[in-house]
mmCIF file of C-alpha atoms and ligand atoms in Angstrom:
data_model
loop_
_atom_site.group_PDB
_atom_site.id
_atom_site.type_symbol
_atom_site.label_atom_id
_atom_site.label_comp_id
_atom_site.label_asym_id
_atom_site.label_seq_id
_atom_site.Cartn_x
_atom_site.Cartn_y
_atom_site.Cartn_z
ATOM 1 C CA MET W 107 0.000 0.000 0.000
ATOM 2 C CA GLN W 108 1.142 3.504 -0.813
ATOM 3 C CA ALA W 109 0.940 6.571 1.449
ATOM 4 C CA LEU W 110 1.601 10.230 0.839
ATOM 5 C CA VAL W 111 2.549 12.304 3.863
ATOM 6 C CA LEU W 112 1.983 16.065 3.739
ATOM 7 C CA ALA W 113 5.135 17.464 5.287
ATOM 8 C CA GLY W 114 5.625 20.796 3.604
ATOM 9 C CA GLY W 115 3.950 23.307 5.896
ATOM 10 C CA GLU W 116 5.976 26.032 7.557
ATOM 11 C CA GLY W 117 4.945 25.025 11.066
ATOM 12 C CA THR W 118 4.323 28.663 11.973
ATOM 13 C CA ARG W 119 2.708 27.815 15.299
ATOM 14 C CA LEU W 120 5.897 26.012 16.392
ATOM 15 C CA ARG W 121 8.182 28.949 15.708
ATOM 16 C CA PRO W 122 10.921 29.665 16.663
ATOM 17 C CA LEU W 123 11.791 25.930 16.603
ATOM 18 C CA THR W 124 10.566 25.533 13.011
ATOM 19 C CA TYR W 125 12.730 28.376 11.709
ATOM 20 C CA THR W 126 15.614 25.916 11.727
ATOM 21 C CA THR W 127 13.961 22.458 11.781
ATOM 22 C CA PRO W 128 10.814 21.502 9.829
ATOM 23 C CA LYS W 129 7.939 20.197 11.968
ATOM 24 C CA ALA W 130 8.088 16.856 10.153
ATOM 25 C CA VAL W 131 11.502 15.989 11.579
ATOM 26 C CA MET W 132 11.350 18.033 14.778
ATOM 27 C CA PRO W 133 12.603 15.767 17.581
ATOM 28 C CA LEU W 134 9.717 14.411 19.658
ATOM 29 C CA ALA W 135 10.917 12.423 22.670
ATOM 30 C CA GLY W 136 14.323 12.481 20.965
ATOM 31 C CA ARG W 137 13.213 11.055 17.607
ATOM 32 C CA PRO W 138 12.373 12.788 14.316
ATOM 33 C CA PHE W 139 8.607 13.252 14.521
ATOM 34 C CA LEU W 140 7.822 11.448 11.262
ATOM 35 C CA SER W 141 9.521 8.274 12.484
ATOM 36 C CA PHE W 142 6.476 7.719 14.736
ATOM 37 C CA MET W 143 4.110 8.178 11.797
ATOM 38 C CA LEU W 144 6.197 5.940 9.556
ATOM 39 C CA ASP W 145 6.197 3.184 12.219
ATOM 40 C CA TRP W 146 2.411 3.445 12.394
ATOM 41 C CA LEU W 147 1.994 3.354 8.588
ATOM 42 C CA HIS W 148 4.365 0.381 8.429
ATOM 43 C CA SER W 149 2.306 -1.498 11.019
ATOM 44 C CA HIS W 150 -0.708 -1.175 8.661
ATOM 45 C CA GLY W 151 1.071 -2.605 5.642
ATOM 46 C CA VAL W 152 2.301 0.581 3.960
ATOM 47 C CA ASP W 153 5.485 -0.147 2.044
ATOM 48 C CA ASP W 154 5.765 2.836 -0.291
ATOM 49 C CA VAL W 155 5.786 6.401 1.070
ATOM 50 C CA VAL W 156 5.785 9.680 -0.822
ATOM 51 C CA LEU W 157 6.883 12.601 1.337
ATOM 52 C CA SER W 158 5.473 15.868 0.106
ATOM 53 C CA CYS W 159 7.878 18.588 1.134
ATOM 54 C CA GLY W 160 8.381 22.253 0.485
ATOM 55 C CA PHE W 161 9.691 24.315 3.349
ATOM 56 C CA LEU W 162 13.182 23.033 4.387
ATOM 57 C CA SER W 163 12.683 19.899 2.262
ATOM 58 C CA GLY W 164 16.415 19.139 2.222
ATOM 59 C CA ASP W 165 16.350 18.667 5.990
ATOM 60 C CA VAL W 166 13.514 16.149 5.820
ATOM 61 C CA ARG W 167 15.400 14.091 3.265
ATOM 62 C CA ARG W 168 18.701 14.311 5.126
ATOM 63 C CA VAL W 169 17.082 13.021 8.312
ATOM 64 C CA LEU W 170 14.861 10.253 6.868
ATOM 65 C CA GLY W 171 16.786 9.088 3.788
ATOM 66 C CA ASP W 172 15.406 6.818 1.061
ATOM 67 C CA ILE W 173 14.464 3.725 3.018
ATOM 68 C CA TYR W 174 12.909 3.318 6.469
ATOM 69 C CA GLN W 175 11.957 -0.041 8.048
ATOM 70 C CA GLY W 176 12.084 -1.531 4.576
ATOM 71 C CA MET W 177 9.650 1.083 3.243
ATOM 72 C CA ARG W 178 10.620 2.996 0.149
ATOM 73 C CA LEU W 179 10.671 6.758 0.739
ATOM 74 C CA ARG W 180 10.375 9.189 -2.161
ATOM 75 C CA TYR W 181 10.228 12.954 -2.069
ATOM 76 C CA VAL W 182 8.104 15.350 -4.070
ATOM 77 C CA VAL W 183 9.272 18.903 -3.582
ATOM 78 C CA GLU W 184 7.173 21.918 -4.519
ATOM 79 C CA ASP W 185 8.716 25.285 -5.385
ATOM 80 C CA GLU W 186 5.803 27.270 -3.957
ATOM 81 C CA PRO W 187 3.470 26.040 -1.174
ATOM 82 C CA LEU W 188 0.660 24.111 -2.885
ATOM 83 C CA GLY W 189 -1.577 23.710 0.168
ATOM 84 C CA THR W 190 -2.813 20.262 1.173
ATOM 85 C CA ALA W 191 -4.355 18.921 -2.074
ATOM 86 C CA GLY W 192 -2.067 20.695 -4.576
ATOM 87 C CA PRO W 193 0.960 18.600 -3.561
ATOM 88 C CA VAL W 194 -0.977 15.374 -4.152
ATOM 89 C CA ARG W 195 -1.865 16.536 -7.658
ATOM 90 C CA LEU W 196 1.827 17.345 -8.198
ATOM 91 C CA ALA W 197 2.777 13.786 -7.187
ATOM 92 C CA LEU W 198 0.155 12.453 -9.633
ATOM 93 C CA ASP W 199 1.574 14.668 -12.407
ATOM 94 C CA GLU W 200 5.033 13.316 -11.611
ATOM 95 C CA GLY W 201 3.660 9.832 -12.341
ATOM 96 C CA ILE W 202 4.382 8.160 -9.026
ATOM 97 C CA LEU W 203 0.923 7.559 -7.566
ATOM 98 C CA ALA W 204 -0.864 4.228 -7.340
ATOM 99 C CA GLU W 205 -4.613 3.652 -7.910
ATOM 100 C CA ARG W 206 -5.414 4.045 -4.235
ATOM 101 C CA LEU W 207 -3.531 6.144 -1.762
ATOM 102 C CA VAL W 208 -3.450 6.798 1.974
ATOM 103 C CA ILE W 209 -2.862 10.508 2.581
ATOM 104 C CA THR W 210 -1.937 11.864 5.987
ATOM 105 C CA ASN W 211 -1.154 15.204 7.516
ATOM 106 C CA GLY W 212 2.466 15.092 8.626
ATOM 107 C CA ASP W 213 1.945 16.240 12.213
ATOM 108 C CA VAL W 214 -0.369 13.618 13.684
ATOM 109 C CA LEU W 215 0.676 11.260 16.451
ATOM 110 C CA THR W 216 -1.836 8.428 16.425
ATOM 111 C CA ASP W 217 -2.552 4.729 16.661
ATOM 112 C CA LEU W 218 -5.847 4.990 14.746
ATOM 113 C CA ASP W 219 -6.779 1.704 13.044
ATOM 114 C CA LEU W 220 -5.824 2.575 9.483
ATOM 115 C CA SER W 221 -6.494 -0.994 8.271
ATOM 116 C CA ALA W 222 -10.085 -0.719 9.509
ATOM 117 C CA GLU W 223 -10.435 2.635 7.742
ATOM 118 C CA VAL W 224 -9.268 1.083 4.456
ATOM 119 C CA ALA W 225 -11.754 -1.783 4.917
ATOM 120 C CA TRP W 226 -14.563 0.713 5.643
ATOM 121 C CA HIS W 227 -13.616 2.661 2.498
ATOM 122 C CA GLU W 228 -13.713 -0.497 0.377
ATOM 123 C CA GLU W 229 -17.036 -1.714 1.770
ATOM 124 C CA ARG W 230 -18.674 1.558 0.732
ATOM 125 C CA GLY W 231 -16.933 1.958 -2.608
ATOM 126 C CA ALA W 232 -16.009 5.481 -1.488
ATOM 127 C CA GLY W 233 -14.088 7.999 -3.560
ATOM 128 C CA ALA W 234 -12.412 9.205 -0.393
ATOM 129 C CA THR W 235 -12.704 8.315 3.287
ATOM 130 C CA LEU W 236 -11.688 10.572 6.155
ATOM 131 C CA GLY W 237 -10.576 9.218 9.519
ATOM 132 C CA LEU W 238 -12.620 10.971 12.228
ATOM 133 C CA VAL W 239 -11.868 11.402 15.914
ATOM 134 C CA GLU W 240 -13.727 13.157 18.710
ATOM 135 C CA VAL W 241 -12.302 16.210 20.461
ATOM 136 C CA ASP W 242 -13.717 18.532 23.126
ATOM 137 C CA ASP W 243 -12.782 21.776 21.384
ATOM 138 C CA THR W 244 -13.320 21.607 17.624
ATOM 139 C CA THR W 245 -12.323 25.196 16.771
ATOM 140 C CA SER W 246 -8.914 24.436 15.258
ATOM 141 C CA TYR W 247 -10.079 21.444 13.202
ATOM 142 C CA GLY W 248 -12.312 20.423 10.326
ATOM 143 C CA VAL W 249 -15.723 19.358 11.670
ATOM 144 C CA VAL W 250 -17.302 16.431 9.820
ATOM 145 C CA PRO W 251 -20.970 15.454 10.327
ATOM 146 C CA THR W 252 -21.972 12.149 8.696
ATOM 147 C CA ASN W 253 -25.152 10.095 8.348
ATOM 148 C CA ALA W 254 -25.534 6.675 9.993
ATOM 149 C CA ASP W 255 -23.691 4.906 7.157
ATOM 150 C CA GLY W 256 -20.763 7.324 7.356
ATOM 151 C CA LEU W 257 -21.612 9.459 4.312
ATOM 152 C CA VAL W 258 -20.159 12.919 4.949
ATOM 153 C CA GLU W 259 -22.914 15.529 4.951
ATOM 154 C CA ARG W 260 -20.745 18.639 5.217
ATOM 155 C CA PHE W 261 -17.120 19.589 5.779
ATOM 156 C CA ILE W 262 -16.719 22.640 8.006
ATOM 157 C CA GLU W 263 -13.094 23.765 8.318
ATOM 158 C CA LYS W 264 -12.128 25.682 11.457
ATOM 159 C CA THR W 265 -15.109 27.548 12.758
ATOM 160 C CA SER W 266 -15.734 29.116 16.130
ATOM 161 C CA GLY W 267 -19.496 29.048 15.499
ATOM 162 C CA PRO W 268 -21.824 26.275 16.676
ATOM 163 C CA VAL W 269 -21.070 22.849 15.189
ATOM 164 C CA PRO W 270 -23.333 19.825 14.640
ATOM 165 C CA THR W 271 -20.824 17.261 16.005
ATOM 166 C CA ASN W 272 -17.499 17.028 17.813
ATOM 167 C CA ARG W 273 -16.149 14.539 15.281
ATOM 168 C CA ILE W 274 -13.278 16.123 13.427
ATOM 169 C CA ASN W 275 -11.024 15.394 10.486
ATOM 170 C CA ALA W 276 -8.039 13.460 11.867
ATOM 171 C CA GLY W 277 -5.918 14.164 8.774
ATOM 172 C CA VAL W 278 -5.832 10.496 7.692
ATOM 173 C CA TYR W 279 -7.471 9.823 4.328
ATOM 174 C CA VAL W 280 -7.944 6.933 1.921
ATOM 175 C CA VAL W 281 -8.368 8.337 -1.587
ATOM 176 C CA GLU W 282 -9.009 6.850 -5.021
ATOM 177 C CA ARG W 283 -7.007 8.069 -7.971
ATOM 178 C CA GLU W 284 -10.079 9.513 -9.728
ATOM 179 C CA VAL W 285 -10.510 12.005 -6.880
ATOM 180 C CA ILE W 286 -6.906 13.139 -7.240
ATOM 181 C CA GLU W 287 -7.409 13.539 -10.987
ATOM 182 C CA GLY W 288 -10.139 16.053 -10.177
ATOM 183 C CA ILE W 289 -7.744 18.350 -8.259
ATOM 184 C CA PRO W 290 -6.612 21.309 -10.390
ATOM 185 C CA SER W 291 -2.956 21.201 -11.464
ATOM 186 C CA GLY W 292 -0.307 23.864 -11.038
ATOM 187 C CA ARG W 293 -1.740 25.925 -8.182
ATOM 188 C CA ALA W 294 -2.300 25.786 -4.441
ATOM 189 C CA VAL W 295 -5.416 23.767 -3.579
ATOM 190 C CA SER W 296 -6.839 22.982 -0.135
ATOM 191 C CA PHE W 297 -8.496 19.638 0.560
ATOM 192 C CA GLU W 298 -10.327 21.188 3.462
ATOM 193 C CA ARG W 299 -11.652 24.281 1.704
ATOM 194 C CA GLU W 300 -11.997 23.247 -1.935
ATOM 195 C CA VAL W 301 -12.085 19.472 -2.326
ATOM 196 C CA PHE W 302 -13.919 17.918 0.661
ATOM 197 C CA PRO W 303 -16.785 20.473 0.775
ATOM 198 C CA VAL W 304 -17.552 19.655 -2.875
ATOM 199 C CA LEU W 305 -17.356 15.864 -2.412
ATOM 200 C CA ALA W 306 -19.563 16.003 0.705
ATOM 201 C CA GLY W 307 -22.938 14.365 0.158
ATOM 202 C CA ASP W 308 -21.581 12.334 -2.733
ATOM 203 C CA SER W 309 -18.584 9.966 -2.588
ATOM 204 C CA LEU W 310 -16.964 11.177 0.655
ATOM 205 C CA TYR W 311 -17.201 8.957 3.741
ATOM 206 C CA GLY W 312 -16.064 9.337 7.325
ATOM 207 C CA TYR W 313 -14.665 6.438 9.323
ATOM 208 C CA HIS W 314 -15.149 7.090 13.023
ATOM 209 C CA ALA W 315 -12.303 5.479 14.911
ATOM 210 C CA GLU W 316 -13.239 4.206 18.403
ATOM 211 C CA SER W 317 -11.168 6.301 20.829
ATOM 212 C CA PRO W 318 -7.699 5.868 19.390
ATOM 213 C CA TYR W 319 -4.798 7.949 20.620
ATOM 214 C CA TRP W 320 -4.752 11.027 18.378
ATOM 215 C CA LEU W 321 -2.912 14.332 18.660
ATOM 216 C CA ASP W 322 -1.875 17.051 16.207
ATOM 217 C CA ILE W 323 1.521 18.097 17.586
ATOM 218 C CA GLY W 324 1.562 21.409 15.713
ATOM 219 C CA THR W 325 1.314 23.877 18.633
ATOM 220 C CA PRO W 326 3.681 24.342 21.595
ATOM 221 C CA GLU W 327 1.079 23.080 24.084
ATOM 222 C CA ARG W 328 0.331 19.984 22.035
ATOM 223 C CA TYR W 329 4.000 19.310 21.294
ATOM 224 C CA LEU W 330 4.593 19.130 25.073
ATOM 225 C CA GLU W 331 1.409 17.112 25.576
ATOM 226 C CA GLY W 332 2.563 14.593 22.940
ATOM 227 C CA THR W 333 5.949 14.377 24.634
ATOM 228 C CA TRP W 334 4.376 13.659 28.026
ATOM 229 C CA ASP W 335 1.992 11.107 26.542
ATOM 230 C CA LEU W 336 4.874 9.267 24.868
ATOM 231 C CA LEU W 337 6.901 9.329 28.087
ATOM 232 C CA ALA W 338 3.918 7.972 30.027
ATOM 233 C CA GLY W 339 3.273 5.237 27.434
ATOM 234 C CA ARG W 340 -0.191 6.560 26.608
ATOM 235 C CA VAL W 341 0.613 5.977 22.941
ATOM 236 C CA ASP W 342 2.391 2.879 21.625
ATOM 237 C CA SER W 343 5.988 3.462 20.617
ATOM 238 C CA THR W 344 9.376 1.791 20.610
ATOM 239 C CA LEU W 345 11.019 4.423 22.803
ATOM 240 C CA PRO W 346 13.718 3.330 25.238
ATOM 241 C CA ALA W 347 12.689 2.850 28.877
ATOM 242 C CA ARG W 348 12.087 5.994 30.907
ATOM 243 C CA ASP W 349 13.837 6.564 34.238
ATOM 244 C CA GLU W 350 12.122 6.642 37.657
ATOM 245 C CA THR W 351 10.992 10.250 37.068
ATOM 246 C CA GLY W 352 9.350 9.303 33.769
ATOM 247 C CA SER W 353 12.094 11.081 31.848
ATOM 248 C CA LEU W 354 14.242 10.122 28.880
ATOM 249 C CA VAL W 355 17.911 11.025 28.973
ATOM 250 C CA PHE W 356 19.791 10.312 25.756
ATOM 251 C CA GLU W 357 23.412 9.290 25.394
ATOM 252 C CA GLY W 358 26.167 11.695 26.286
ATOM 253 C CA ALA W 359 24.057 13.811 28.643
ATOM 254 C CA VAL W 360 25.787 14.927 31.843
ATOM 255 C CA VAL W 361 23.480 15.730 34.736
ATOM 256 C CA ALA W 362 25.554 15.236 37.901
ATOM 257 C CA GLY W 363 24.042 17.125 40.820
ATOM 258 C CA ALA W 364 21.091 18.459 38.801
ATOM 259 C CA HIS W 365 17.379 17.770 39.282
ATOM 260 C CA VAL W 366 16.013 16.418 36.014
ATOM 261 C CA GLY W 367 12.360 15.413 35.760
ATOM 262 C CA PRO W 368 9.624 14.612 36.001
ATOM 263 C CA GLN W 369 8.534 14.083 32.377
ATOM 264 C CA THR W 370 11.601 15.589 30.765
ATOM 265 C CA VAL W 371 13.572 14.774 27.630
ATOM 266 C CA LEU W 372 17.285 15.520 27.480
ATOM 267 C CA GLY W 373 18.675 15.180 23.968
ATOM 268 C CA ARG W 374 22.093 13.863 23.061
ATOM 269 C CA SER W 375 25.124 15.435 24.751
ATOM 270 C CA CYS W 376 23.183 17.867 26.918
ATOM 271 C CA TRP W 377 24.860 19.222 30.019
ATOM 272 C CA VAL W 378 22.923 20.301 33.110
ATOM 273 C CA GLY W 379 24.849 21.961 35.953
ATOM 274 C CA THR W 380 24.770 21.456 39.711
ATOM 275 C CA ASP W 381 21.453 22.222 41.394
ATOM 276 C CA ALA W 382 19.854 23.225 38.111
ATOM 277 C CA ARG W 383 16.214 22.111 37.788
ATOM 278 C CA VAL W 384 14.692 20.913 34.528
ATOM 279 C CA GLU W 385 11.043 19.909 34.878
ATOM 280 C CA ARG W 386 8.419 18.776 32.344
ATOM 281 C CA SER W 387 10.614 20.214 29.590
ATOM 282 C CA VAL W 388 12.272 19.206 26.350
ATOM 283 C CA LEU W 389 15.909 19.931 25.573
ATOM 284 C CA HIS W 390 17.000 19.115 22.041
ATOM 285 C CA ASP W 391 20.583 17.956 21.419
ATOM 286 C CA ARG W 392 23.645 19.665 22.874
ATOM 287 C CA VAL W 393 21.840 22.084 25.188
ATOM 288 C CA VAL W 394 23.810 23.471 28.137
ATOM 289 C CA VAL W 395 22.021 24.551 31.320
ATOM 290 C CA GLY W 396 24.178 26.321 33.906
ATOM 291 C CA ALA W 397 24.216 25.654 37.639
ATOM 292 C CA ASP W 398 21.184 26.792 39.660
ATOM 293 C CA ALA W 399 19.153 27.586 36.526
ATOM 294 C CA THR W 400 15.522 26.426 36.285
ATOM 295 C CA VAL W 401 13.674 25.313 33.162
ATOM 296 C CA THR W 402 9.950 24.608 33.572
ATOM 297 C CA GLU W 403 7.510 23.265 30.933
ATOM 298 C CA SER W 404 9.566 24.730 28.103
ATOM 299 C CA VAL W 405 11.241 23.625 24.882
ATOM 300 C CA LEU W 406 14.877 24.483 24.157
ATOM 301 C CA GLY W 407 16.177 24.004 20.609
ATOM 302 C CA GLU W 408 19.554 22.437 19.904
ATOM 303 C CA ARG W 409 22.693 24.142 21.168
ATOM 304 C CA VAL W 410 20.786 26.581 23.404
ATOM 305 C CA ARG W 411 22.952 27.799 26.284
ATOM 306 C CA VAL W 412 21.337 28.807 29.554
ATOM 307 C CA GLY W 413 23.509 30.787 31.965
ATOM 308 C CA GLU W 414 23.832 30.086 35.683
ATOM 309 C CA GLY W 415 20.778 30.947 37.728
ATOM 310 C CA ALA W 416 18.607 31.826 34.722
ATOM 311 C CA ARG W 417 14.874 31.083 34.948
ATOM 312 C CA ILE W 418 12.916 29.834 31.964
ATOM 313 C CA GLY W 419 9.188 29.240 31.538
ATOM 314 C CA PRO W 420 6.662 27.872 31.927
ATOM 315 C CA GLY W 421 5.609 27.657 28.304
ATOM 316 C CA ALA W 422 8.754 29.247 26.822
ATOM 317 C CA MET W 423 10.160 28.216 23.415
ATOM 318 C CA ILE W 424 13.795 28.963 22.685
ATOM 319 C CA GLY W 425 15.191 28.741 19.157
ATOM 320 C CA ALA W 426 18.343 26.805 18.282
ATOM 321 C CA GLY W 427 21.662 28.331 19.252
ATOM 322 C CA ALA W 428 20.189 31.075 21.465
ATOM 323 C CA THR W 429 22.058 32.195 24.566
ATOM 324 C CA ILE W 430 20.269 33.058 27.803
ATOM 325 C CA GLY W 431 22.555 35.113 30.034
ATOM 326 C CA GLU W 432 23.379 34.443 33.675
ATOM 327 C CA GLY W 433 20.440 35.179 35.932
ATOM 328 C CA ALA W 434 18.201 36.177 33.009
ATOM 329 C CA LYS W 435 14.480 35.468 33.096
ATOM 330 C CA VAL W 436 12.603 34.136 30.082
ATOM 331 C CA ALA W 437 9.009 34.755 31.064
ATOM 332 C CA GLU W 438 5.995 32.499 30.827
ATOM 333 C CA GLY W 439 5.054 31.830 27.197
ATOM 334 C CA ALA W 440 8.004 33.829 25.813
ATOM 335 C CA ARG W 441 9.672 33.104 22.459
ATOM 336 C CA VAL W 442 13.399 33.556 21.819
ATOM 337 C CA ASP W 443 14.635 33.501 18.219
ATOM 338 C CA PRO W 444 17.412 31.216 16.967
ATOM 339 C CA ASP W 445 20.861 32.567 17.896
ATOM 340 C CA GLU W 446 19.311 35.443 19.865
ATOM 341 C CA VAL W 447 21.181 36.579 22.966
ATOM 342 C CA VAL W 448 19.088 37.409 26.034
ATOM 343 C CA ALA W 449 21.221 39.560 28.306
ATOM 344 C CA GLY W 450 21.756 38.321 31.824
ATOM 345 C CA THR W 451 21.767 40.312 35.031
ATOM 346 C CA ALA W 452 25.579 40.468 34.911
ATOM 347 C CA ALA W 453 25.499 42.244 31.521
ATOM 348 C CA ALA W 454 22.754 44.618 32.679
ATOM 349 C CA GLY W 455 25.241 45.702 35.297
HETATM 350 N N1 LIG I 590 3.536 19.880 0.961
HETATM 351 C C1 LIG I 590 2.812 20.777 1.642
HETATM 352 N N2 LIG I 590 2.581 22.009 1.098
HETATM 353 N N3 LIG I 590 2.339 20.441 2.862
HETATM 354 C C2 LIG I 590 1.608 21.367 3.523
HETATM 355 C C3 LIG I 590 1.350 22.653 3.024
HETATM 356 C C4 LIG I 590 1.869 22.985 1.723
HETATM 357 O O1 LIG I 590 1.681 24.093 1.196
HETATM 358 N N4 LIG I 590 0.604 23.334 3.936
HETATM 359 C C5 LIG I 590 0.408 22.503 4.964
HETATM 360 N N5 LIG I 590 1.027 21.301 4.736
HETATM 361 C C6 LIG I 590 1.047 20.132 5.624
HETATM 362 C C7 LIG I 590 1.550 20.472 7.011
HETATM 363 O O2 LIG I 590 2.958 20.261 7.080
HETATM 364 C C8 LIG I 590 0.782 19.492 7.880
HETATM 365 O O3 LIG I 590 1.445 18.248 7.993
HETATM 366 C C9 LIG I 590 -0.520 19.249 7.109
HETATM 367 O O4 LIG I 590 -0.285 19.712 5.769
HETATM 368 C C10 LIG I 590 -1.724 19.991 7.709
HETATM 369 O O5 LIG I 590 -1.392 21.366 7.847
HETATM 370 P P1 LIG I 590 -1.563 22.118 9.228
HETATM 371 O O6 LIG I 590 -1.120 23.518 9.015
HETATM 372 O O7 LIG I 590 -0.962 21.367 10.334
HETATM 373 O O8 LIG I 590 -3.152 22.144 9.351
HETATM 374 P P2 LIG I 590 -4.040 22.201 10.662
HETATM 375 O O9 LIG I 590 -3.501 21.365 11.738
HETATM 376 O O10 LIG I 590 -4.274 23.629 11.001
HETATM 377 O O11 LIG I 590 -5.460 21.590 10.138
HETATM 378 C C11 LIG I 590 -5.484 20.352 9.434
HETATM 379 O O12 LIG I 590 -5.317 19.258 10.337
HETATM 380 C C12 LIG I 590 -6.402 19.068 11.275
HETATM 381 C C13 LIG I 590 -6.056 17.835 12.080
HETATM 382 O O13 LIG I 590 -4.866 18.005 12.742
HETATM 383 C C14 LIG I 590 -6.813 20.216 8.666
HETATM 384 O O14 LIG I 590 -6.681 19.090 7.826
HETATM 385 C C15 LIG I 590 -7.997 20.049 9.609
HETATM 386 O O15 LIG I 590 -9.177 19.794 8.870
HETATM 387 C C16 LIG I 590 -7.734 18.872 10.537
HETATM 388 O O16 LIG I 590 -8.803 18.740 11.485
HETATM 389 MG MG1 LIG I 591 -1.684 20.441 12.059
#
């Protein structure tokens, strides 16, 4: 079975981290995000994957390569962002698509039963089938009411108004080639705004998955939530064992005399000084945290340096290579750009 993964968005909501690393290969619990999705696709019999990239496409290819778990990986790179459906049309025009295709958003951590969705699609002879999950707050998703047989009645993308159901588009589709042939060529096209609303009421079905794990990791809050869920084993994965604080500390990290955890990820070759505290946070590779500093519920990109006694978070996001001076405070919810220098109390004099 063939799958196409949409991995070309700019990941604006995860800036500043996505200025230097595309969301698709952003480390999640120390692994490139897409490796979790590829493991899941593999477990449902996918053996051929097309990665649709635009923004920082070279990085995606460098990280994932051309073969993963025996699956063939190919890349289709667009010059200009083509939206969500435009890239699929581009792959069709490049002659590499099969008759039937699984299409997924590239930022979904899930164990949804894709095999059951494909079976559901086949039983109904659908043109396209959308995986649906239930969420409490539907405002940032596509809302998808169906009839009893699963026929999609309407597709309502991101509305803050009243909605008829809390079942939303999970970003996991099974699509027949004829539907892709109907997507206009050579311009940006949105599945959610142009394709699904037109197919609704006709050949578009929704497969409601019974309470799978499902999370779009594309915002800072959800990126941390996904990290904590992986650490706690709430979603299946092949991560190494966590320590007694529920944290993952990768090779080369030095943490003597520091308080690391709970629910923390230290990337490769991180260094955390004496009496520093790192709690419910994610440090990408080669981050240095000075003595007596505290990092709370925050994400630090690779090579960030935190001076002694600095205080970070909660909810802060620090871009790769930034320097936080001694005693500096990075406030709740603050963003620090890649390579930015935040002056410490020593520098302020
Ligand atoms: N190749 C390519 N080109 N990929 C793109 C582009 C583009 O121009 N724009 C976005 N993508 C990719 C993103 O990288 C992401 O993996 C996926 O398409 C969806 O884009 P998001 O920007 O993450 O959309 P969203 O989360 O706001 O909403 C979508 O996902 C929800 C579920 O998480 C919609 O599909 C909603 O209907 C859905 O409920
Ligand atoms: Mg998303």
